[in-house]
């Protein structure tokens, strides 16, 4: 279908381009969200908030569990790769 297909789909080019941009933004956001360095930084900030009395032990435990889950997912998803080193 080659050239004819491209001509017929030309009016959809802005939509296809927008979809590509959205996919790229989502991929980058996910990469940052699961980046071990980012998670470790957030864990350190969380500990500072606990020590300063900004949050209580219960909230700290809940947020720490969420961050550790993210860290586990990132380590499991990248086992054997060096994407985030």
PDB file of C-alpha atoms in Angstrom:
ATOM      1  CA  UNK A   1       0.000   0.000   0.000  1.00  0.00           C
ATOM      2  CA  UNK A   2       3.116   2.230   0.477  1.00  0.00           C
ATOM      3  CA  UNK A   3       2.752   5.607  -1.212  1.00  0.00           C
ATOM      4  CA  UNK A   4      -1.029   5.434  -1.630  1.00  0.00           C
ATOM      5  CA  UNK A   5      -1.427   4.545   2.023  1.00  0.00           C
ATOM      6  CA  UNK A   6       0.749   7.459   3.090  1.00  0.00           C
ATOM      7  CA  UNK A   7      -1.254   9.861   0.909  1.00  0.00           C
ATOM      8  CA  UNK A   8      -4.539   8.574   2.303  1.00  0.00           C
ATOM      9  CA  UNK A   9      -3.271   8.800   5.878  1.00  0.00           C
ATOM     10  CA  UNK A  10      -1.738  12.258   5.429  1.00  0.00           C
ATOM     11  CA  UNK A  11      -4.713  14.055   7.051  1.00  0.00           C
ATOM     12  CA  UNK A  12      -4.056  11.983  10.191  1.00  0.00           C
ATOM     13  CA  UNK A  13      -0.397  13.025  10.403  1.00  0.00           C
ATOM     14  CA  UNK A  14      -0.981  15.620  13.169  1.00  0.00           C
ATOM     15  CA  UNK A  15      -2.799  13.030  15.266  1.00  0.00           C
ATOM     16  CA  UNK A  16      -0.080  10.434  14.723  1.00  0.00           C
ATOM     17  CA  UNK A  17       2.566  13.028  15.566  1.00  0.00           C
ATOM     18  CA  UNK A  18       0.732  14.066  18.712  1.00  0.00           C
ATOM     19  CA  UNK A  19       0.378  10.444  19.794  1.00  0.00           C
ATOM     20  CA  UNK A  20       4.127   9.972  19.336  1.00  0.00           C
ATOM     21  CA  UNK A  21       4.871  13.033  21.482  1.00  0.00           C
ATOM     22  CA  UNK A  22       2.527  11.804  24.217  1.00  0.00           C
ATOM     23  CA  UNK A  23       4.229   8.376  24.195  1.00  0.00           C
ATOM     24  CA  UNK A  24       7.659  10.011  24.476  1.00  0.00           C
ATOM     25  CA  UNK A  25       6.563  12.208  27.393  1.00  0.00           C
ATOM     26  CA  UNK A  26       5.004   9.239  29.201  1.00  0.00           C
ATOM     27  CA  UNK A  27       8.122   7.115  28.667  1.00  0.00           C
ATOM     28  CA  UNK A  28      10.355   9.849  30.089  1.00  0.00           C
ATOM     29  CA  UNK A  29       8.038  10.463  33.042  1.00  0.00           C
ATOM     30  CA  UNK A  30       8.012   6.742  33.814  1.00  0.00           C
ATOM     31  CA  UNK A  31      11.794   6.562  33.502  1.00  0.00           C
ATOM     32  CA  UNK A  32      12.207   9.387  36.008  1.00  0.00           C
ATOM     33  CA  UNK A  33       9.519   8.006  38.346  1.00  0.00           C
ATOM     34  CA  UNK A  34      11.241   4.622  38.600  1.00  0.00           C
ATOM     35  CA  UNK A  35      14.825   5.912  38.488  1.00  0.00           C
ATOM     36  CA  UNK A  36      16.596   4.432  41.546  1.00  0.00           C
ATOM     37  CA  UNK A  37      18.473   7.692  42.192  1.00  0.00           C
ATOM     38  CA  UNK A  38      15.190   9.615  42.245  1.00  0.00           C
ATOM     39  CA  UNK A  39      13.601   7.105  44.616  1.00  0.00           C
ATOM     40  CA  UNK A  40      16.607   7.192  46.948  1.00  0.00           C
ATOM     41  CA  UNK A  41      16.495  10.989  47.021  1.00  0.00           C
ATOM     42  CA  UNK A  42      12.799  10.875  47.879  1.00  0.00           C
ATOM     43  CA  UNK A  43      13.522   8.348  50.645  1.00  0.00           C
ATOM     44  CA  UNK A  44      16.107  10.711  52.142  1.00  0.00           C
ATOM     45  CA  UNK A  45      13.660  13.620  52.000  1.00  0.00           C
ATOM     46  CA  UNK A  46      11.003  11.455  53.607  1.00  0.00           C
ATOM     47  CA  UNK A  47      13.336  10.613  56.479  1.00  0.00           C
ATOM     48  CA  UNK A  48      14.114  14.309  56.945  1.00  0.00           C
ATOM     49  CA  UNK A  49      10.385  15.045  57.132  1.00  0.00           C
ATOM     50  CA  UNK A  50       9.973  12.379  59.823  1.00  0.00           C
ATOM     51  CA  UNK A  51      12.910  13.691  61.850  1.00  0.00           C
ATOM     52  CA  UNK A  52      11.610  17.260  61.657  1.00  0.00           C
ATOM     53  CA  UNK A  53       8.181  16.159  62.870  1.00  0.00           C
ATOM     54  CA  UNK A  54       6.444  17.173  59.651  1.00  0.00           C
ATOM     55  CA  UNK A  55       4.939  13.684  59.316  1.00  0.00           C
ATOM     56  CA  UNK A  56       4.183  10.961  61.844  1.00  0.00           C
ATOM     57  CA  UNK A  57       5.515   7.405  61.934  1.00  0.00           C
ATOM     58  CA  UNK A  58       2.378   5.948  60.323  1.00  0.00           C
ATOM     59  CA  UNK A  59       2.523   8.268  57.323  1.00  0.00           C
ATOM     60  CA  UNK A  60       6.265   7.696  57.043  1.00  0.00           C
ATOM     61  CA  UNK A  61       5.743   3.918  56.909  1.00  0.00           C
ATOM     62  CA  UNK A  62       3.047   4.238  54.256  1.00  0.00           C
ATOM     63  CA  UNK A  63       5.107   6.553  52.036  1.00  0.00           C
ATOM     64  CA  UNK A  64       8.270   4.544  52.583  1.00  0.00           C
ATOM     65  CA  UNK A  65       6.474   1.370  51.452  1.00  0.00           C
ATOM     66  CA  UNK A  66       5.356   3.118  48.261  1.00  0.00           C
ATOM     67  CA  UNK A  67       8.881   4.310  47.534  1.00  0.00           C
ATOM     68  CA  UNK A  68      10.390   0.903  48.251  1.00  0.00           C
ATOM     69  CA  UNK A  69       7.843  -0.672  45.897  1.00  0.00           C
ATOM     70  CA  UNK A  70       8.954   1.741  43.163  1.00  0.00           C
ATOM     71  CA  UNK A  71      12.580   0.900  43.857  1.00  0.00           C
ATOM     72  CA  UNK A  72      11.857  -2.831  43.717  1.00  0.00           C
ATOM     73  CA  UNK A  73      10.004  -2.435  40.413  1.00  0.00           C
ATOM     74  CA  UNK A  74      12.881  -0.461  38.933  1.00  0.00           C
ATOM     75  CA  UNK A  75      15.450  -3.023  40.040  1.00  0.00           C
ATOM     76  CA  UNK A  76      13.365  -5.951  38.834  1.00  0.00           C
ATOM     77  CA  UNK A  77      12.556  -4.282  35.508  1.00  0.00           C
ATOM     78  CA  UNK A  78      16.197  -3.463  34.797  1.00  0.00           C
ATOM     79  CA  UNK A  79      17.906  -6.618  36.022  1.00  0.00           C
ATOM     80  CA  UNK A  80      20.785  -7.248  33.683  1.00  0.00           C
ATOM     81  CA  UNK A  81      20.569  -3.894  31.920  1.00  0.00           C
ATOM     82  CA  UNK A  82      22.443  -0.678  32.486  1.00  0.00           C
ATOM     83  CA  UNK A  83      19.762   1.721  31.323  1.00  0.00           C
ATOM     84  CA  UNK A  84      19.677   3.685  34.611  1.00  0.00           C
ATOM     85  CA  UNK A  85      23.256   3.592  35.714  1.00  0.00           C
TER      86      UNK A  85
END
